[in-house]
Amino acid sequence: MDITAIIPRKRRMSTAFGSGDADNNATISAYDVETEAPPPERFYSLNFQNTIQSGTNISNQLAEALEKAQLSPVDGDNLPRLISDAKTLRKFEASDTRTIAILGDSGEGKSSLINSLLNISDIARTGDMGAACTSVVTKYRLRKSNHKAPITIEAEYLSMSEIEDLIKEVLWSCRRIHLLDAQDDDISENERANLKRESNQAWSSLEAAFGHHEGFSKGWLTKDMTEEGLAIVTDQITQWAQEIDWPAGANSGKWTSAADTADECCEKISVSMQDQFWPFTKIIRVYVEAKILEAGIILAGLPGLRDTNLARVKATQDYLLRCDHIFIVTKISRAITHESVKSSLISIVSNHAGLEWDKTGGKGIKIAIVCTYSEDINEKTARRDSCGPNKRIPKEVMAELDRDIERAKKANRSQSLTKK
């Protein structure tokens, strides 16, 4: 598959600081995400927004009038419900949402991209220690009107009965491959490979959740392949699961917390990312104020498709089927040749598109490749390879960009001197 086929090749002329001579006196200021123009859709038109505002004003006036009237309710009276409905309607919240999946290998910059899109530093955990930062699907949504704190965090866990069912399922998947006779002619190579993959995924979950217990090992799980042996293993793992020390308030299957800062949010999210919790965590939601989220966007950070833990890979594959758009994140230096980009595209197309790829050539699949670490590019080499006559970036476009950069540098120096 040629991944360059979905990468836009045309670049717009820079207009960040207006057109004209580099020596002009155009006012230059730092980019402000809050001043971004809304999408060119009817919802954001002045008439539509004015209508919404009028509706909320009417609801507000109605709620106040009903409360001030101090009418005495009688049996069967709908007055309390009407007041409640009016209060709800005056807090308009758009219901139309679109989910963008952020996908990529560990260390490619997924969390940094999320931080940039939200314009909030460090709300998504970043790291350069070689370990995956995203163990659970984490959704970033617009803060709701009933949320009191700047950031609200929700983590959904499996109930104890769901955990017990999961334990039985993963134990069966983990042990099943060992029940087969290597010479069993009734099992095709494809079936055997699928069973092996399911066994490895199941082992990944079990090892993450219970690997810290003394005596736990793959050998212990498969030592006795009789029904009695399975019952002993199941009972022991179920007992360990019942002894899990959940975060305070998570016994009901849902844990909610609040944070005043991005650092505090990141710290609280990291609890559910710990090995003993994430195999039993359905999803994490973070509600926060951000310009991009006001448009009905939901950002979903996913574990990578080449994660060493196969259970996390399966969680990502399942969630991708429910996303509207997919961003594949990769370092710009290897965007064309990186194997993870190609494998991610193949996985998405095969699972997400099915026969649609053959019918439309993939035109209906909303995938974008986001290149990170652009500062690592060798500028001299990049200019030579990409700029000039008959190349991807015309000379005049590059010249305009150079002028923009020089104007920005001058403005920055002027602002620094003014502060001093």
CSV table of N, CA and C in Angstrom, one decimal, residues 173-249:
chain,number,residue,atom,x,y,z
A,173,SER,N,-8.9,-19.1,27.2
A,173,SER,CA,-8.2,-18.7,26.0
A,173,SER,C,-6.7,-19.0,26.2
A,174,CYS,N,-6.2,-18.8,27.4
A,174,CYS,CA,-4.8,-19.0,27.6
A,174,CYS,C,-4.4,-20.5,27.6
A,175,ARG,N,-5.3,-21.3,28.1
A,175,ARG,CA,-5.0,-22.7,28.3
A,175,ARG,C,-5.4,-23.6,27.0
A,176,ARG,N,-6.3,-23.0,26.2
A,176,ARG,CA,-6.9,-23.8,25.1
A,176,ARG,C,-5.8,-24.3,24.2
A,177,ILE,N,-4.8,-23.5,23.8
A,177,ILE,CA,-3.8,-23.9,22.8
A,177,ILE,C,-3.0,-25.1,23.3
A,178,HIS,N,-2.9,-25.2,24.7
A,178,HIS,CA,-2.1,-26.3,25.3
A,178,HIS,C,-2.9,-27.6,25.3
A,179,LEU,N,-4.2,-27.5,25.1
A,179,LEU,CA,-5.0,-28.7,25.1
A,179,LEU,C,-4.9,-29.4,23.7
A,180,LEU,N,-4.5,-28.7,22.7
A,180,LEU,CA,-4.4,-29.3,21.4
A,180,LEU,C,-3.2,-30.2,21.2
A,181,ASP,N,-3.4,-31.3,20.5
A,181,ASP,CA,-2.3,-32.1,20.2
A,181,ASP,C,-1.6,-31.5,19.0
A,182,ALA,N,-0.3,-31.4,19.1
A,182,ALA,CA,0.5,-30.8,18.0
A,182,ALA,C,0.3,-31.4,16.6
A,183,GLN,N,-0.1,-32.7,16.6
A,183,GLN,CA,-0.4,-33.4,15.4
A,183,GLN,C,-1.8,-33.5,15.0
A,184,ASP,N,-2.7,-32.7,15.7
A,184,ASP,CA,-4.1,-32.7,15.4
A,184,ASP,C,-4.4,-32.2,14.0
A,185,ASP,N,-4.8,-33.1,13.1
A,185,ASP,CA,-5.0,-32.7,11.7
A,185,ASP,C,-6.4,-32.0,11.5
A,186,ASP,N,-7.2,-32.0,12.6
A,186,ASP,CA,-8.5,-31.3,12.4
A,186,ASP,C,-8.4,-29.8,12.6
A,187,ILE,N,-7.2,-29.3,13.0
A,187,ILE,CA,-7.0,-27.8,13.2
A,187,ILE,C,-6.1,-27.3,12.1
A,188,SER,N,-6.6,-26.4,11.3
A,188,SER,CA,-5.8,-25.8,10.3
A,188,SER,C,-4.7,-24.9,10.8
A,189,GLU,N,-3.8,-24.5,10.0
A,189,GLU,CA,-2.7,-23.6,10.4
A,189,GLU,C,-3.2,-22.3,10.8
A,190,ASN,N,-4.2,-21.8,10.1
A,190,ASN,CA,-4.8,-20.5,10.4
A,190,ASN,C,-5.5,-20.5,11.8
A,191,GLU,N,-6.3,-21.6,12.0
A,191,GLU,CA,-7.0,-21.8,13.3
A,191,GLU,C,-6.0,-21.9,14.4
A,192,ARG,N,-4.9,-22.6,14.2
A,192,ARG,CA,-3.9,-22.8,15.3
A,192,ARG,C,-3.2,-21.4,15.6
A,193,ALA,N,-3.0,-20.6,14.5
A,193,ALA,CA,-2.4,-19.3,14.7
A,193,ALA,C,-3.3,-18.4,15.4
A,194,ASN,N,-4.6,-18.4,15.1
A,194,ASN,CA,-5.6,-17.6,15.9
A,194,ASN,C,-5.6,-18.0,17.3
A,195,LEU,N,-5.6,-19.3,17.6
A,195,LEU,CA,-5.6,-19.7,19.0
A,195,LEU,C,-4.4,-19.3,19.7
A,196,LYS,N,-3.3,-19.3,19.0
A,196,LYS,CA,-2.0,-18.9,19.7
A,196,LYS,C,-2.1,-17.4,20.0
A,197,ARG,N,-2.6,-16.6,19.1
A,197,ARG,CA,-2.7,-15.2,19.3
A,197,ARG,C,-3.6,-14.9,20.5
A,198,GLU,N,-4.8,-15.6,20.5
A,198,GLU,CA,-5.7,-15.4,21.6
A,198,GLU,C,-5.1,-15.8,23.0
A,199,SER,N,-4.3,-16.8,22.9
A,199,SER,CA,-3.6,-17.3,24.1
A,199,SER,C,-2.6,-16.2,24.6
A,200,ASN,N,-1.9,-15.6,23.7
A,200,ASN,CA,-0.9,-14.6,24.1
A,200,ASN,C,-1.6,-13.4,24.6
A,201,GLN,N,-2.7,-13.0,24.0
A,201,GLN,CA,-3.5,-11.8,24.5
A,201,GLN,C,-4.0,-12.1,25.9
A,202,ALA,N,-4.5,-13.3,26.1
A,202,ALA,CA,-5.0,-13.6,27.5
A,202,ALA,C,-3.9,-13.6,28.5
A,203,TRP,N,-2.7,-14.2,28.1
A,203,TRP,CA,-1.6,-14.2,29.0
A,203,TRP,C,-1.1,-12.8,29.4
A,204,SER,N,-1.2,-11.9,28.4
A,204,SER,CA,-0.8,-10.5,28.6
A,204,SER,C,-1.6,-9.8,29.7
A,205,SER,N,-2.9,-10.1,29.7
A,205,SER,CA,-3.8,-9.5,30.7
A,205,SER,C,-3.6,-10.1,32.0
A,206,LEU,N,-3.5,-11.4,32.1
A,206,LEU,CA,-3.3,-12.1,33.4
A,206,LEU,C,-1.9,-11.7,34.0
A,207,GLU,N,-0.9,-11.7,33.2
A,207,GLU,CA,0.4,-11.3,33.7
A,207,GLU,C,0.4,-9.9,34.3
A,208,ALA,N,-0.2,-9.0,33.6
A,208,ALA,CA,-0.3,-7.6,34.0
A,208,ALA,C,-1.0,-7.5,35.4
A,209,ALA,N,-2.1,-8.1,35.5
A,209,ALA,CA,-3.0,-8.0,36.7
A,209,ALA,C,-2.4,-8.8,37.9
A,210,PHE,N,-1.8,-10.0,37.6
A,210,PHE,CA,-1.5,-10.9,38.8
A,210,PHE,C,-0.1,-11.3,38.8
A,211,GLY,N,0.8,-10.8,37.9
A,211,GLY,CA,2.1,-11.2,37.8
A,211,GLY,C,3.0,-10.9,39.0
A,212,HIS,N,2.5,-10.0,39.9
A,212,HIS,CA,3.3,-9.7,41.1
A,212,HIS,C,3.0,-10.7,42.2
A,213,HIS,N,2.1,-11.6,42.0
A,213,HIS,CA,1.8,-12.6,43.1
A,213,HIS,C,2.8,-13.7,43.1
A,214,GLU,N,3.2,-14.1,44.2
A,214,GLU,CA,4.2,-15.2,44.3
A,214,GLU,C,3.6,-16.5,43.8
A,215,GLY,N,4.3,-17.2,43.0
A,215,GLY,CA,3.8,-18.5,42.4
A,215,GLY,C,3.1,-18.3,41.1
A,216,PHE,N,2.8,-17.1,40.7
A,216,PHE,CA,2.1,-16.9,39.4
A,216,PHE,C,3.1,-17.1,38.3
A,217,SER,N,2.8,-17.9,37.3
A,217,SER,CA,3.6,-18.1,36.1
A,217,SER,C,2.8,-18.8,35.0
A,218,LYS,N,3.3,-18.8,33.8
A,218,LYS,CA,2.6,-19.5,32.7
A,218,LYS,C,2.6,-21.0,33.0
A,219,GLY,N,3.7,-21.5,33.6
A,219,GLY,CA,3.8,-22.9,33.9
A,219,GLY,C,2.8,-23.3,34.9
A,220,TRP,N,2.5,-22.4,35.9
A,220,TRP,CA,1.5,-22.7,36.9
A,220,TRP,C,0.1,-22.7,36.3
A,221,LEU,N,-0.1,-21.9,35.4
A,221,LEU,CA,-1.4,-21.8,34.7
A,221,LEU,C,-1.7,-23.1,33.9
A,222,THR,N,-0.7,-23.7,33.4
A,222,THR,CA,-0.9,-24.8,32.4
A,222,THR,C,-0.3,-26.1,32.9
A,223,LYS,N,0.1,-26.1,34.2
A,223,LYS,CA,0.7,-27.4,34.7
A,223,LYS,C,-0.3,-28.5,34.8
A,224,ASP,N,-1.5,-28.2,35.2
A,224,ASP,CA,-2.6,-29.3,35.3
A,224,ASP,C,-3.7,-28.9,34.4
A,225,MET,N,-3.8,-29.6,33.3
A,225,MET,CA,-4.8,-29.3,32.2
A,225,MET,C,-6.1,-30.0,32.4
A,226,THR,N,-6.3,-30.6,33.6
A,226,THR,CA,-7.6,-31.3,33.9
A,226,THR,C,-8.6,-30.2,34.3
A,227,GLU,N,-9.9,-30.7,34.4
A,227,GLU,CA,-10.9,-29.8,34.9
A,227,GLU,C,-10.7,-29.3,36.3
A,228,GLU,N,-10.2,-30.3,37.1
A,228,GLU,CA,-9.8,-30.0,38.5
A,228,GLU,C,-8.7,-28.9,38.6
A,229,GLY,N,-7.7,-29.1,37.7
A,229,GLY,CA,-6.6,-28.1,37.6
A,229,GLY,C,-7.1,-26.7,37.3
A,230,LEU,N,-8.0,-26.6,36.3
A,230,LEU,CA,-8.6,-25.4,35.9
A,230,LEU,C,-9.4,-24.7,37.0
A,231,ALA,N,-10.1,-25.5,37.8
A,231,ALA,CA,-10.9,-25.0,38.9
A,231,ALA,C,-10.0,-24.4,40.0
A,232,ILE,N,-8.8,-25.1,40.3
A,232,ILE,CA,-7.9,-24.6,41.3
A,232,ILE,C,-7.3,-23.3,40.9
A,233,VAL,N,-6.9,-23.2,39.6
A,233,VAL,CA,-6.3,-21.9,39.1
A,233,VAL,C,-7.3,-20.8,39.1
A,234,THR,N,-8.6,-21.1,38.7
A,234,THR,CA,-9.6,-20.1,38.6
A,234,THR,C,-9.9,-19.6,40.0
A,235,ASP,N,-10.1,-20.5,41.0
A,235,ASP,CA,-10.4,-20.0,42.4
A,235,ASP,C,-9.3,-19.1,42.9
A,236,GLN,N,-8.0,-19.5,42.6
A,236,GLN,CA,-6.9,-18.7,43.2
A,236,GLN,C,-6.9,-17.3,42.5
A,237,ILE,N,-7.0,-17.2,41.2
A,237,ILE,CA,-7.0,-15.9,40.6
A,237,ILE,C,-8.2,-15.1,40.9
A,238,THR,N,-9.4,-15.7,41.1
A,238,THR,CA,-10.5,-15.0,41.6
A,238,THR,C,-10.3,-14.4,42.9
A,239,GLN,N,-9.7,-15.2,43.8
A,239,GLN,CA,-9.4,-14.7,45.2
A,239,GLN,C,-8.4,-13.5,45.1
A,240,TRP,N,-7.4,-13.5,44.2
A,240,TRP,CA,-6.5,-12.4,44.1
A,240,TRP,C,-7.3,-11.2,43.6
A,241,ALA,N,-8.2,-11.4,42.6
A,241,ALA,CA,-9.0,-10.3,42.1
A,241,ALA,C,-9.8,-9.6,43.2
A,242,GLN,N,-10.4,-10.4,44.1
A,242,GLN,CA,-11.2,-9.9,45.2
A,242,GLN,C,-10.4,-9.1,46.2
A,243,GLU,N,-9.1,-9.3,46.2
A,243,GLU,CA,-8.2,-8.6,47.1
A,243,GLU,C,-7.6,-7.4,46.5
A,244,ILE,N,-7.9,-7.0,45.3
A,244,ILE,CA,-7.4,-5.8,44.6
A,244,ILE,C,-7.7,-4.6,45.4
A,245,ASP,N,-6.8,-3.8,45.7
A,245,ASP,CA,-7.0,-2.5,46.5
A,245,ASP,C,-7.3,-1.4,45.5
A,246,TRP,N,-8.6,-1.3,45.2
A,246,TRP,CA,-9.1,-0.3,44.3
A,246,TRP,C,-8.9,1.1,44.8
A,247,PRO,N,-8.9,2.1,43.9
A,247,PRO,CA,-8.9,3.5,44.4
A,247,PRO,C,-10.1,3.8,45.2
A,248,ALA,N,-10.0,4.7,46.2
A,248,ALA,CA,-11.2,5.0,47.0
A,248,ALA,C,-12.4,5.4,46.2
A,249,GLY,N,-13.5,4.7,46.5
A,249,GLY,CA,-14.8,5.1,45.8
A,249,GLY,C,-15.0,4.3,44.5
